[in-house]
Every structure is written in structure tokens, then in C-alpha cells.
Coordinates of C-alpha atoms and ligand atoms in Angstrom, one line a residue:
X1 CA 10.5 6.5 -26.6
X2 CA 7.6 8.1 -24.7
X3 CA 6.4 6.2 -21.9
X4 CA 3.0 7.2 -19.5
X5 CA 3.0 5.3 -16.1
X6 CA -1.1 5.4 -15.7
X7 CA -3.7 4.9 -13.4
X8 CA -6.5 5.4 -15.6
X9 CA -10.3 6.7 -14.0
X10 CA -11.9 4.0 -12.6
X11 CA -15.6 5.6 -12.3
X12 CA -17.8 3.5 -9.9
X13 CA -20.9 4.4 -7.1
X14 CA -18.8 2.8 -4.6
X15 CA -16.4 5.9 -4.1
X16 CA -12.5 6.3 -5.0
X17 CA -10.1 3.2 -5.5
X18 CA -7.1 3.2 -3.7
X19 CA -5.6 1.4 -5.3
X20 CA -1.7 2.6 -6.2
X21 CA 1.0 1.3 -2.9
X22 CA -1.9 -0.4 -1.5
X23 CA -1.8 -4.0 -0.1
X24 CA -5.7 -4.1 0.5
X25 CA -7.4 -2.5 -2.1
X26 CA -10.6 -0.2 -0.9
X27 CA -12.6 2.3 -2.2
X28 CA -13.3 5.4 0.2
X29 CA -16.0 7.3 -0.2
X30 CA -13.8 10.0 1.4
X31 CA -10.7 10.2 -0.7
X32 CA -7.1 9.5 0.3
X33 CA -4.2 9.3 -1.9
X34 CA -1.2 7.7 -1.5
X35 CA 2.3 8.4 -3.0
X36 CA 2.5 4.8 -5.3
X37 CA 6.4 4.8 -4.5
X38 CA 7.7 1.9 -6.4
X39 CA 5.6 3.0 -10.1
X40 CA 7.3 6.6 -9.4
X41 CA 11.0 5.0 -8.8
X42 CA 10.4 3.3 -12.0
X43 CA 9.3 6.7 -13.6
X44 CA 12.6 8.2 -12.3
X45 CA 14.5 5.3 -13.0
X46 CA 13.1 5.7 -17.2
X47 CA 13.5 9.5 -17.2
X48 CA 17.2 9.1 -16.0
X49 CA 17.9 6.8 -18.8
X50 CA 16.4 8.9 -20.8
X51 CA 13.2 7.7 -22.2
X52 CA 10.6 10.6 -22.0
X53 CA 8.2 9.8 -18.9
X54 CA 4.6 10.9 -18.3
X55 CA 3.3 10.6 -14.8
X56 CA -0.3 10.0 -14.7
X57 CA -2.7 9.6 -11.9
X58 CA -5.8 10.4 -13.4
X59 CA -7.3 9.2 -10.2
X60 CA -6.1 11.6 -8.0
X61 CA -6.3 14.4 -10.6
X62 CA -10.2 13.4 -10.7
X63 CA -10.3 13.2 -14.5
X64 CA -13.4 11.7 -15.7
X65 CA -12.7 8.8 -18.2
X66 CA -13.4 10.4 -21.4
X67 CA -10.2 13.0 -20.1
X68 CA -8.0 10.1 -20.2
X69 CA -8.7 8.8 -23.6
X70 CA -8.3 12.5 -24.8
X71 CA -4.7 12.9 -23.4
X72 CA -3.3 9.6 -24.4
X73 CA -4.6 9.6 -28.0
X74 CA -3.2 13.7 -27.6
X75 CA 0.3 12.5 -25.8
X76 CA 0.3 8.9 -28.7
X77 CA 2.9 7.2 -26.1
X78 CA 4.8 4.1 -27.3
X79 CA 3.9 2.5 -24.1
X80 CA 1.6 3.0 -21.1
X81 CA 1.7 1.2 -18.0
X82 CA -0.9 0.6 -15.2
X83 CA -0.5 -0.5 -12.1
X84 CA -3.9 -3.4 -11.5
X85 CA -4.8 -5.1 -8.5
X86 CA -7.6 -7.8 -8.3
X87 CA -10.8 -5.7 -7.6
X88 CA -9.6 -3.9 -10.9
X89 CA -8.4 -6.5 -13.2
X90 CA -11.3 -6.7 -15.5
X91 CA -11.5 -3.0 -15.5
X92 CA -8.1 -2.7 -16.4
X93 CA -8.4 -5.2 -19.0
X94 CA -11.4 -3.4 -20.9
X95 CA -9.1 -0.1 -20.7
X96 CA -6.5 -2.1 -22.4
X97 CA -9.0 -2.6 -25.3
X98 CA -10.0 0.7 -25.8
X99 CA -6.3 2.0 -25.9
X100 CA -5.4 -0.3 -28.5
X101 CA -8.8 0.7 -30.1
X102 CA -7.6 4.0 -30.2
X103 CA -4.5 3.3 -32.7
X104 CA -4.0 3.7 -35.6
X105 CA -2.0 3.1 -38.9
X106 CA 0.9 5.5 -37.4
X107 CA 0.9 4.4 -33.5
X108 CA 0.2 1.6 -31.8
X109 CA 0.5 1.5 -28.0
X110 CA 2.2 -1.4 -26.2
X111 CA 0.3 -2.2 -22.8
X112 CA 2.5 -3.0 -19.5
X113 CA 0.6 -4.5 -16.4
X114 CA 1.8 -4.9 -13.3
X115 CA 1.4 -5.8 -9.5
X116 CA -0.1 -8.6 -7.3
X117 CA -2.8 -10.0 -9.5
X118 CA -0.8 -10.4 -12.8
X119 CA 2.2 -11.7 -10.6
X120 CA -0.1 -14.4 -9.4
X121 CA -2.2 -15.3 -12.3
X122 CA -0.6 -13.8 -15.2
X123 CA -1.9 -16.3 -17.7
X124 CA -5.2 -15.1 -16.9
X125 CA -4.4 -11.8 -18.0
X126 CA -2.7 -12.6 -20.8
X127 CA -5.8 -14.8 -22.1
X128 CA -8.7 -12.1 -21.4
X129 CA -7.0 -9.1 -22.9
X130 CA -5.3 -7.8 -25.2
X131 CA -1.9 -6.8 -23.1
X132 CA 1.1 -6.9 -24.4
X133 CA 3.5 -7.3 -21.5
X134 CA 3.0 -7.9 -18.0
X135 CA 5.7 -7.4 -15.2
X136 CA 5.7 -9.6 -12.6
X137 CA 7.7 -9.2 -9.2
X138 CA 7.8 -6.1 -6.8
X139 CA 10.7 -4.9 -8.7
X140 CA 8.7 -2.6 -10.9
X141 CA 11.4 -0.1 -12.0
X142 CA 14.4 -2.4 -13.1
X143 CA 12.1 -4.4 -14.5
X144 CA 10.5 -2.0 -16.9
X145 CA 13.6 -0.2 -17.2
X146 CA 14.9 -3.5 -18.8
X147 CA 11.6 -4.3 -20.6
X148 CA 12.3 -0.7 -22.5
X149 CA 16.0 -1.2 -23.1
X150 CA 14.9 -4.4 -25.0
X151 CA 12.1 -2.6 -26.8
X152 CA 14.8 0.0 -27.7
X153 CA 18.3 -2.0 -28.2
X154 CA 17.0 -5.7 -28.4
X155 CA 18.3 -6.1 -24.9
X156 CA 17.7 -9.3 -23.3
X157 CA 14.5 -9.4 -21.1
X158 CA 15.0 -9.4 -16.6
X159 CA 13.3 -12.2 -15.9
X160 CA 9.9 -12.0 -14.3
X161 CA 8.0 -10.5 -18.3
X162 CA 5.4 -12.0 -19.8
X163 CA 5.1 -11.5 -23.3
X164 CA 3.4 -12.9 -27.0
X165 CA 5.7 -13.7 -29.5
X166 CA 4.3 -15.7 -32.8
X167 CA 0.9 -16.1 -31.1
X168 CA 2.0 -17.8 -28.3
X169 CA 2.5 -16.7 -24.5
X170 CA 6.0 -16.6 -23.4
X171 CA 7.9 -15.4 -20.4
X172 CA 11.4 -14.6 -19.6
X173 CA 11.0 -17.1 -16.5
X174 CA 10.7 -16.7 -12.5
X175 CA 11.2 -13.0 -10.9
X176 CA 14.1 -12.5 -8.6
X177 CA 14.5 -9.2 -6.2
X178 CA 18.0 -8.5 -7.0
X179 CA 20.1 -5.0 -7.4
X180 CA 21.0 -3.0 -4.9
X181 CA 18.5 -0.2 -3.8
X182 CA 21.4 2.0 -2.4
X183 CA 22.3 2.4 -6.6
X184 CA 18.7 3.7 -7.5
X185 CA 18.2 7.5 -8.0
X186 CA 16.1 9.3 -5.3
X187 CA 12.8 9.3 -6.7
X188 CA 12.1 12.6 -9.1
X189 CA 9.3 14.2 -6.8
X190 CA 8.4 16.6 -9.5
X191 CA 8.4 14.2 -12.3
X192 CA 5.9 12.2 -10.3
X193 CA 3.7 15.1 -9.2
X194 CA 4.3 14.6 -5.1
X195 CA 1.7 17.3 -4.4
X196 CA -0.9 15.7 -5.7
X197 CA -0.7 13.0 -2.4
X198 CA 0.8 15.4 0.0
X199 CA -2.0 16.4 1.5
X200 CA -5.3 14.5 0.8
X201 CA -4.1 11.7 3.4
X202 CA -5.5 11.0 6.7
X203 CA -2.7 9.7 8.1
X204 CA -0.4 13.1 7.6
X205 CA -0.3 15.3 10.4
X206 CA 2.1 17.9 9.4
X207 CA 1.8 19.0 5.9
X208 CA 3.1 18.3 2.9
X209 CA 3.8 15.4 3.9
X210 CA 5.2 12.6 1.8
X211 CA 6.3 9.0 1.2
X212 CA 9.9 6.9 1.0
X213 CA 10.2 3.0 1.2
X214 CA 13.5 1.7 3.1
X215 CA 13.2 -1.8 2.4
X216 CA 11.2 -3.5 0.0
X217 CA 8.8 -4.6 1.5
X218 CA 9.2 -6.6 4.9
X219 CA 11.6 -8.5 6.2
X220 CA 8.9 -11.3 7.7
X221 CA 7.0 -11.3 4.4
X222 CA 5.2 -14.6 5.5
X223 CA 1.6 -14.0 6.8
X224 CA -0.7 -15.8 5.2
X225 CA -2.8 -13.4 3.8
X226 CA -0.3 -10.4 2.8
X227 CA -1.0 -9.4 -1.1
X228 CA 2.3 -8.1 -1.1
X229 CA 4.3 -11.3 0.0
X230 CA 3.5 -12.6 -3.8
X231 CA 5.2 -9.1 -5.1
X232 CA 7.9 -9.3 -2.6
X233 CA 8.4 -12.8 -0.9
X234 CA 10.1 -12.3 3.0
X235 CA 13.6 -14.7 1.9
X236 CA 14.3 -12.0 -1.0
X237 CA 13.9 -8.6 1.5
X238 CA 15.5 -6.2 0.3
X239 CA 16.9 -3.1 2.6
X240 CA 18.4 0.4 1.9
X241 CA 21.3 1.4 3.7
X242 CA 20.5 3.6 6.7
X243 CA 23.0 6.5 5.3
X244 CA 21.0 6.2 2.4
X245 CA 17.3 7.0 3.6
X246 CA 18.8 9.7 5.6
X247 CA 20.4 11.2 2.5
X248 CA 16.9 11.1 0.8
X249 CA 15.5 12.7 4.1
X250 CA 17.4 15.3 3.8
X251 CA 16.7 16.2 0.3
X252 CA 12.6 16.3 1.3
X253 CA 13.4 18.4 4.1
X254 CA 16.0 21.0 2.5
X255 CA 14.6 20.6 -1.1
X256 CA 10.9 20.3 -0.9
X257 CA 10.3 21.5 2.7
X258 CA 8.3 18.3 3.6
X259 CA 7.1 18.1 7.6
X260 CA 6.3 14.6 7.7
X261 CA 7.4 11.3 5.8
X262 CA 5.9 7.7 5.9
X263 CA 7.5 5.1 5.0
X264 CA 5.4 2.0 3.7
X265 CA 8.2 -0.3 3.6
X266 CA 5.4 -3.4 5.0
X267 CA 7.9 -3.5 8.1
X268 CA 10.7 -1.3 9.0
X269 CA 13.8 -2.4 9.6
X270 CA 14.8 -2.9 12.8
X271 CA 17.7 -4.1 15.2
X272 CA 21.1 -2.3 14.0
X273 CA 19.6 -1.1 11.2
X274 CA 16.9 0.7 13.5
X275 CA 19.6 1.6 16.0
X276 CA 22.0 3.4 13.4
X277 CA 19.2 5.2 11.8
X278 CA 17.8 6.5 14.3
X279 CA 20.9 7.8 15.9
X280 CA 21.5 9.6 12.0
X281 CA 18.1 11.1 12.7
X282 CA 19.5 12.8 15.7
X283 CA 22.9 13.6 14.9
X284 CA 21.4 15.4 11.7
X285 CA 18.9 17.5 13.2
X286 CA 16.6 16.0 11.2
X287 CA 14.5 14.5 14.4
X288 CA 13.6 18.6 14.9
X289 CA 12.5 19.2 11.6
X290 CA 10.4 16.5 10.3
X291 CA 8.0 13.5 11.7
X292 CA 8.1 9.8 11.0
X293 CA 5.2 7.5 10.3
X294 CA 6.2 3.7 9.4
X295 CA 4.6 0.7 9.2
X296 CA 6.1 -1.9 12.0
X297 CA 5.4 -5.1 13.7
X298 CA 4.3 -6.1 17.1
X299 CA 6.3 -8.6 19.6
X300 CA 9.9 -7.3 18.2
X301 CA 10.4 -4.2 19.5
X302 CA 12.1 -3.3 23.3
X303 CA 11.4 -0.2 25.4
X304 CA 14.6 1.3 24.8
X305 CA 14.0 0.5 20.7
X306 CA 10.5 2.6 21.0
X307 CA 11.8 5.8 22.6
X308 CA 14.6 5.8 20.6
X309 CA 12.4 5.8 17.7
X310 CA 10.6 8.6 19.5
X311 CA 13.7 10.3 19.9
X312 CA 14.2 10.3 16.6
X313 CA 10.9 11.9 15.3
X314 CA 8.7 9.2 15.3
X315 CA 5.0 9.6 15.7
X316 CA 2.5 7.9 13.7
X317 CA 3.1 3.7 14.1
X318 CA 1.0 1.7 12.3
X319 CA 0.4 -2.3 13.5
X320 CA -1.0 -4.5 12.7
X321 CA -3.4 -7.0 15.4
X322 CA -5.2 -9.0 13.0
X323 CA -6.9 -10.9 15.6
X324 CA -7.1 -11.5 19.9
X325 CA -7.0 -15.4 19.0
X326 CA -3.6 -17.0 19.3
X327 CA -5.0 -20.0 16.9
X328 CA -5.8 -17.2 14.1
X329 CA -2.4 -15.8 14.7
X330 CA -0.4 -19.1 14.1
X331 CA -3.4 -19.8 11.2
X332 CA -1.9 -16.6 9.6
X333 CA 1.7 -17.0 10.3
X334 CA 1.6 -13.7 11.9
X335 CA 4.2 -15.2 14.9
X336 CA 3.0 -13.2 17.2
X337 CA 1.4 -13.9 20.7
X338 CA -1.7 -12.4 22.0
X339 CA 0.3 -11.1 24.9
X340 CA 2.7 -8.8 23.0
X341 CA -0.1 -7.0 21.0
X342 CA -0.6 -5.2 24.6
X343 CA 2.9 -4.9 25.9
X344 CA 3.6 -3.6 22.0
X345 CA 1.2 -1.1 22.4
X346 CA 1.7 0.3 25.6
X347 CA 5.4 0.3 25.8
X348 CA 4.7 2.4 22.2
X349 CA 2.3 4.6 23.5
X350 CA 4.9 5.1 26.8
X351 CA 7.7 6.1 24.5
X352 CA 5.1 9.2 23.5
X353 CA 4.7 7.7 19.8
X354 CA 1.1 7.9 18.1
X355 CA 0.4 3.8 18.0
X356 CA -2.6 2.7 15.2
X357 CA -3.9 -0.8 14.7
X358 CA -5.3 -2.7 12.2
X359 CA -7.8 -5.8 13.2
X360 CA -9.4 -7.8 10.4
X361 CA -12.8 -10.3 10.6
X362 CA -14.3 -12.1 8.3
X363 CA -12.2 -15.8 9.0
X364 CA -13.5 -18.2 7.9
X365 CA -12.6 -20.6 11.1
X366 CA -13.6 -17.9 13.1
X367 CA -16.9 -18.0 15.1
X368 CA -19.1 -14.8 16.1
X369 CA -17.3 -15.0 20.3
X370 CA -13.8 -14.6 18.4
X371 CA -14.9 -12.3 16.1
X372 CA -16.4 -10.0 19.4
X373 CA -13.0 -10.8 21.1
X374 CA -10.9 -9.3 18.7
X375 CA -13.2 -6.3 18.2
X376 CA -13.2 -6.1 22.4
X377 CA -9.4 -5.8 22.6
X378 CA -9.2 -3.3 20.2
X379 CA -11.5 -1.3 22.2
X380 CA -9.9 -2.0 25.4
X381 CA -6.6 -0.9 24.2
X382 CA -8.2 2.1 22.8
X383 CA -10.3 2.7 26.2
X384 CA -6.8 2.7 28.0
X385 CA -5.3 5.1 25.7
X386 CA -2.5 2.7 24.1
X387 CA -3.7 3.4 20.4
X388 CA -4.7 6.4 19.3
X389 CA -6.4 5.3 16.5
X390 CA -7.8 1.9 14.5
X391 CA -9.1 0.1 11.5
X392 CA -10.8 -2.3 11.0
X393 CA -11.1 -4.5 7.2
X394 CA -12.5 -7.7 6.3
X395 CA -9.7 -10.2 5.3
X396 CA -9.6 -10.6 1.5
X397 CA -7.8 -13.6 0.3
X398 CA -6.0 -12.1 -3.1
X399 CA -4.6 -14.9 -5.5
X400 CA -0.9 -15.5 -4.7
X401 CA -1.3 -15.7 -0.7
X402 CA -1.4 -18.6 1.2
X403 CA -4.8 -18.3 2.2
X404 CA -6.1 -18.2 -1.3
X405 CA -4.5 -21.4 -2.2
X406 CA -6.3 -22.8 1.8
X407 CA -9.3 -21.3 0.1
X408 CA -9.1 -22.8 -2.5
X409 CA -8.1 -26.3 -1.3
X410 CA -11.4 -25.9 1.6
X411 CA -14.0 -24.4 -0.6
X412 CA -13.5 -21.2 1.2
X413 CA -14.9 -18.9 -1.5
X414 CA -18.1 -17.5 -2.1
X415 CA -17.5 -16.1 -5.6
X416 CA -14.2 -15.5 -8.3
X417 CA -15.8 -12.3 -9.0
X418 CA -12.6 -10.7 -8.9
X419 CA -14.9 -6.8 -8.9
X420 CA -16.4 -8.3 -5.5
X421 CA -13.0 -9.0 -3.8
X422 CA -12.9 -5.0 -2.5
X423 CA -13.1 -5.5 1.6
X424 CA -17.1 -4.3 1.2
X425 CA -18.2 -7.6 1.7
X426 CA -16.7 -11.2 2.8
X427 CA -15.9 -13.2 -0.1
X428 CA -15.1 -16.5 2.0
X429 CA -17.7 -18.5 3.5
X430 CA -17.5 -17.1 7.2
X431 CA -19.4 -18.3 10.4
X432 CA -21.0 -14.8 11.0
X433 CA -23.2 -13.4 8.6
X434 CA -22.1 -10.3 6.1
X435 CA -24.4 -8.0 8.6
X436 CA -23.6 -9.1 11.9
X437 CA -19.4 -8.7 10.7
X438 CA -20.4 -4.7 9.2
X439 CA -22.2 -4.4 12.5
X440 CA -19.1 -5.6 14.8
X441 CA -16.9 -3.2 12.6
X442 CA -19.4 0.2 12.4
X443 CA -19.6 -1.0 16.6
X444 CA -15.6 -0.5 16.4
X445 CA -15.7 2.7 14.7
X446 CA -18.4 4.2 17.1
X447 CA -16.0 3.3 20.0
X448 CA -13.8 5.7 19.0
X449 CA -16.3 8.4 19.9
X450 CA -16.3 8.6 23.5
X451 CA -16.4 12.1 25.9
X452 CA -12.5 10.8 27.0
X453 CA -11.1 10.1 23.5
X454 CA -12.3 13.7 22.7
X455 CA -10.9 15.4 25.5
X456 CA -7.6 13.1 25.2
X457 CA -7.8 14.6 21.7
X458 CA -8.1 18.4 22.6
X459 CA -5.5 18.4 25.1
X460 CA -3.0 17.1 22.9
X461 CA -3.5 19.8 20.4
X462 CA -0.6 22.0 20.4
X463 CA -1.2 24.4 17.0
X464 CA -3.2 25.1 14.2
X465 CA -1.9 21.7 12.6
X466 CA -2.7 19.6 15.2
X467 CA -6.7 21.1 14.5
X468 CA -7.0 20.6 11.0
X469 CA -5.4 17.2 11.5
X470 CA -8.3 16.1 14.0
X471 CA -11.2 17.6 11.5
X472 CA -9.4 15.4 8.7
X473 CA -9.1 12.5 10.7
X474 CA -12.6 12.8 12.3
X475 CA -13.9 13.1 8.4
X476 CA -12.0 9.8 7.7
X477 CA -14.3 8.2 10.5
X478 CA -17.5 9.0 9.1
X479 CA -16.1 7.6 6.2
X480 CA -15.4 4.6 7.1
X481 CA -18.6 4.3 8.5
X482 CA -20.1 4.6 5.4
X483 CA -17.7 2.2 3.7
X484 CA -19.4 -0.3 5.9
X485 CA -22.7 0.8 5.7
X486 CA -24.8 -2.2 3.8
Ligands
SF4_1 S1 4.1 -8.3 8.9 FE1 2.7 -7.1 7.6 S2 3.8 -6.6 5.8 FE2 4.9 -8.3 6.8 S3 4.1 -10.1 5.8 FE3 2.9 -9.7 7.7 S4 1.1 -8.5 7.0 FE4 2.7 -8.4 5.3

């Protein structure tokens, strides 16, 4: 059985999706790619079973549309499978169409959607397109791993598939995150094409650089607006074995000489966990030979926990602030207090690691002063040299979260245009206007360029990696800037 995992070309004037392993979709108008880590375990997972596995990301690849519909009427696979997210989901059903369009007497492709969206509203999907199967849950490799076994040996079904059977919509009933992860094979790097996102990503400062996820996805999993709470709720976290991740560590570093490894597990593990790995990254060596980047979570963490991390080979931390007003905190379930976003930052910053923040406006409760106050304590932290670099985005309520369903209960939303929920533009009625909000954010971005951040910047540069780093990451500023642009 042949099966492509796809992300077909999604041609648009407003710049490249990123869209795979991405819990706010966006499109850049300068591109970066990330490793979609759970659609290539699922390829590797297939391939070991034996089922012949295409991996395609026409996206990155830059095919142009017509390329696509070449190679899969070329390749005839029994089944393709896309990855969709809201912004997409119309898109994605249209391409469905045309594949099926492009049978014929001989071969007939199955579709297979999956992700956030179609986890949330999957009768939607399955009334405006012509899918065949949708996977719901984070859990994308045993669960098309089982979905092909059925196809193939009449198997039952995981739970979590929706499906048609005697034209009628069925499904093999509620998700659950179960397995162990430690039992998965290492993901098949050159099956999945890891070049492709090794290098055309900002946050990378060694290259190649690459992707792993230790725990799927976050051990809080309960803010409000997280898109990847509905694929992954917090009370079924899942979490790799520290000996594990090291093990796979190892193989990047000895098999595919990788420099630097993120892992986009939504939080990293911490406590023991933290504690055991990091002391694995020391006692291996592996601290000398490669650099960490991970997602983590503010108000947790000790001094001693931070430069151990740094110990370890830790650099690039990403956070996330979300907002300087304790009432938007506790709105969000974030449970965090205003106070530890500083003492986070600076204790990070203290241990030597590489601290970035992400702030978010667009609330709907929110008036213009708290707006201004979140974007001024970004810029103070910044100013004092406790972040090296932010972000700012305009919250999107995706179907599934918590805040969707408040939207939906207040009259929040401004449209169920699902194209126009892409971060360009508020789609909740919000107390600022759409202009003043992309003027408080391009106001953020242009506090980045002042005479000390630069010279901060050059005396930190210790090699020729270090330079073409800073020209990449100062490209990915003027990007943004005209991502925000009106
Ligand atoms: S801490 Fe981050 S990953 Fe975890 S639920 Fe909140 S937003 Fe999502």
C-alpha cells in the first residue's frame, strides 16, 4: 500500500503558510520551515510496518500547484494525507476534490485529514468535502498506522477516525493519547527529507539544525487559547523517557552531524525529568557538541534549574508572556503571575541562556492602556537585556479552545471566515482598532533596533556562525514588519 503524507502548495499573495508543527498558523513573507515532527513519526512509523511512504512537503520544496497534481496522479498513491489547520480548511477541502477528480476507473485515492481543526469540528469537514477519513487526536502516527492496518487486514479502527460507511458519517468514538512514546522508532530523518527544514529557520543558530519532541505536547496543556490543547489535552501528557531523547540525540549528532536541536514539545519537562536529562547531557558529552532550543514556561523554573540547563547546552528559550495584566493571565489560564515573567527572564538570561518571548494583543476585554502595557514590558525586558529576542501575534481563537467556545457564548467574533483566522488581522471584536493593534506591534518590532541591542549583538559574535545567524535573524525582522504591514 503506497501512502504520501502531503502538504500540498497553498499559493496565496499573502506569503508562505506555516503551517506543519505550528500552533498559530501564519504566513511569512520571509520563509521558515519547520520540521512537522509528529506527520514524520507517523511516516516512519508506516515505512517500518512496511507500507511504502512518500514524504511530501511541496511547500517547502516550492512546487507550484500544477507540480503536485503531476506527481500524485504520476506516484497513484492508495492514500494521501494532509495535515490542515483552520486558515487552510477550505483550501484543503477543494484539494480534496481535485484529487478525487483525478481518479480514475483503476485508482481511486482515499483522503486522510488531520490536526486541530478536524479534531474540533470534524463534522464540518466531513459535510463540505469529499474526505474520506479524518484523524482526530495528536496521536497522528498510531493512529494512521491503525487506520492502514484496517484498510489492509480489516483491523479494528483506534478510536479517534471519522469515516463514511453506507452514506452515513461514523466514527470509531472519543481519541485517547495512549502507547508509550519510549516504543516508537526514532524518526527516519531521510525518509522525511530533514534538509529541507534544517536550515531555512530563524530560530537555528548552528546549522543543520533540527527538531525532536520529548513530550507530547505540554504538561499544563490548559491555557485558554492553545490550538494544541484540543490535539493534546494537559490530563493525557504524554513524556519520553529522558534515556530515550538522549539516545535520539546521539544519533543526530554521530549520524547526521546536527549542531543544534529544538525541541517543540509545547513545554519541556521539567523537575526530575529536567534534572536527569540534563545531567545525561553532560555525562555524554553531548553538552560540547550540540545546542538546545525548547519551548518552556515562565514561574516554574529555579536558578539552579536554568544554569543547569545552560550547563547542559541550552541556548535558545522560548516563553511565552502573553500579557503584563494579571486579570488576562487568570482570563487565559496561563497561572502565571506578572512578577515571575521578570524574575523568569532574568534569572534565564543570568544562567547565560538566549531567553525569547512571545506577547499576544488583540483581547477582547483588553483596552488600548493594557494593550500599551504589555507591549511596554516587553520592551523594558528587552531594554535591560533579559530577552534577546520577541514576537509579537494577535491572539486567534481556533475552534476547540476555550476561548472560542467564550467567543462564542459573548459574541466575540467578527467573522467564521475560517481563511481570515491567519494572525493578519483580529477576528474578535477588540477595544482597539485593527490599526492602532498593527501599530503597537510594528512599535514592538522597531524597539528591537536600538544603537545598544546592536552592539550587545556584535560583541556576542564569536564566529562566522554567529554572523550569518544575525543577517538571518535581522531578515526575519523586516519580515515581520511586513506581516503587519496593513
Ligand atoms: S503553556 Fe504553552 S503549550 Fe502549554 S497550554 Fe499554555 S500555551 Fe499551550
Amino acid at each position: 500500500m503506497k501512502v504520501i503524507i502531503s502538504y500540498p502548495p497553498l499559493d496565496s499573495d499573502k506569503g508562505t503558510p506555516l503551517l506543519g508543527q505550528n500552533r498559530q498558523f501564519q504566513w511569512f513573507s520571509d520563509p521558515t520551515y519547520i520540521y512537522p515532527i509528529v506527520p514524520a513519526a507517523a511516516a516512519t512509523l508506516l515505512h517500518r510496518h512496511n507500507y511504502q511512504v512518500i514524504w511530501n512537503d511541496a511547500i517547502a520544496l516550492g512546487w507550484k500547484y500544477n507540480k503536485f497534481l503531476e506527481f500524485i496522479s504520476l506516484e497513484r498513491p492508495d492514500i494521501i494525507v494532509m495535515e490542515t489547520k483552520t486558515p487552510v480548511v477550505s483550501e484543503h477541502w477543494r484539494i480534496t476534490k481535485e484529487l478525487k477528480a483525478l481518479g480514475d476507473d483503476n485508482w481511486q485515492p482515499k483522503i486522510v485529514l488531520m490536526g486541530d481543526h478536524v479534531t474540533a469540528l470534524p463534522k464540518e469537514t466531513m459535510a463540505n468535502s469529499e474526505v474520506d477519513y479524518l484523524i482526530t487526536g495528536g496521536n497522528y502516527d498510531t493512529s494512521l498506522l491503525s487506520l492502514c492496518e484496517h484498510l489492509k487486514k480489516d483491523t479494528p479502527l483506534a478510536p479517534g477516525i471519522w469515516y463514511r460507511e453506507d452514506g452515513k458519517v461514523k466514527n470509531s468514538g472519543q481519541f485517547r493519547l495512549t502507547g508509550d512514546l519510549d516504543k516508537l522508532p526514532f524518526i527516519d530523518r531521510e525518509l522525511t527529507n530533514w534538509r529541507l527544514y534544517s536550515e531555512k529557520n530563524g530560530n537555528f543558530r548552528r546549522l543543520p539544525g533540527t527538531y525532536i519532541m520529548a513530550a507530547r505536547d505540554c504538561w499544563w496543556g490548559r491555557c485558554s487559547f492553545c490550538s494544541w490543547t484540543t490535539l493534546y489535552p494537559g490530563e493525557e501528557w504524554q513524556v519520553r523517557s529522558p534515556k530515550n531523547v538522549l539516545d535520539e540525540i546521539g544519533e543526530l549528532i554521530n549520524k547526521y552531524g546536527v549542531k543544534e536541536i529544538m525541541d517543540d514539545s509545547g513545554t519541556f519537562p521539567v523537575g526530575k525529568w529536567l534534572r536527569e536529562f540534563c545531567q545525561g547531557m553532560i555525562e555524554r558529552g553531548y553538552n560540547k557538541q550540540v545546542q538546545l532550543d525548547c519551548n518552556m514556561r515562565l514561574g516554574v523554573l529555579k536558578q539552579d534549574d536554568w544554569n543547569l540547563m545552560a550547563k547542559a547546552g541550552f541556548r535558545f528559550i522560548l516563553l511565552g508572556l502573553e500579557s503584563a495584566n494579571q486579570s488576562t493571565l487568570d482570563r487565559l489560564n496561563k497561572n502565571l503571575k506578572v512578577e515571575q515573567i521578570t524574575d523568569g527572564v532574568r534569572m534565564a538570561k543570568k544562567a547565560g541562556l538566549s531567553p525569547h518571548i512571545t506577547v499576544m494583543v488583540g483581547y477582547p476585554w483588553e483596552n488600548m492602556a493594557d494593550t500599551q502595557n504589555t507591549i511596554e514590558l516587553a520592551k523594558k525586558l528587552f531594554k535591560k537585556g533579559w530577552v534577546d529576542t520577541l514576537q509579537a501575534t494577535i491572539v486567534i481563537p481556533y475552534p476547540g479552545t476555550p476561548l472560542y467556545q467564550q467567543c462564542e457564548e459573548n459574541g466575540w467574533l467578527k467573522t467564521k471566515k475560517w481563511e481570515e483566522f491567519d494572525m493578519r488581522a483580529p477576528v474578535m471584536s477588540t477595544k482597539t482598532t485593527d490599526e492602532e493593534i498593527r501599530q503597537l506591534t510594528q512599535e514592538l518590532y522597531r524597539s528591537f533596533v536600538t544603537p545598544s541591542f546592536f552592539l550587545r549583538k556584535v560583541l556576542s559574535i564569536r564566529g562566522l556562525d554567529d554572523i550569518k545567524f544575525f543577517w538571518r535573524a535581522g531578515r526575519a525582522v523586516v519580515g515581520h514588519l511586513t506581516d503587519f504591514k496593513a
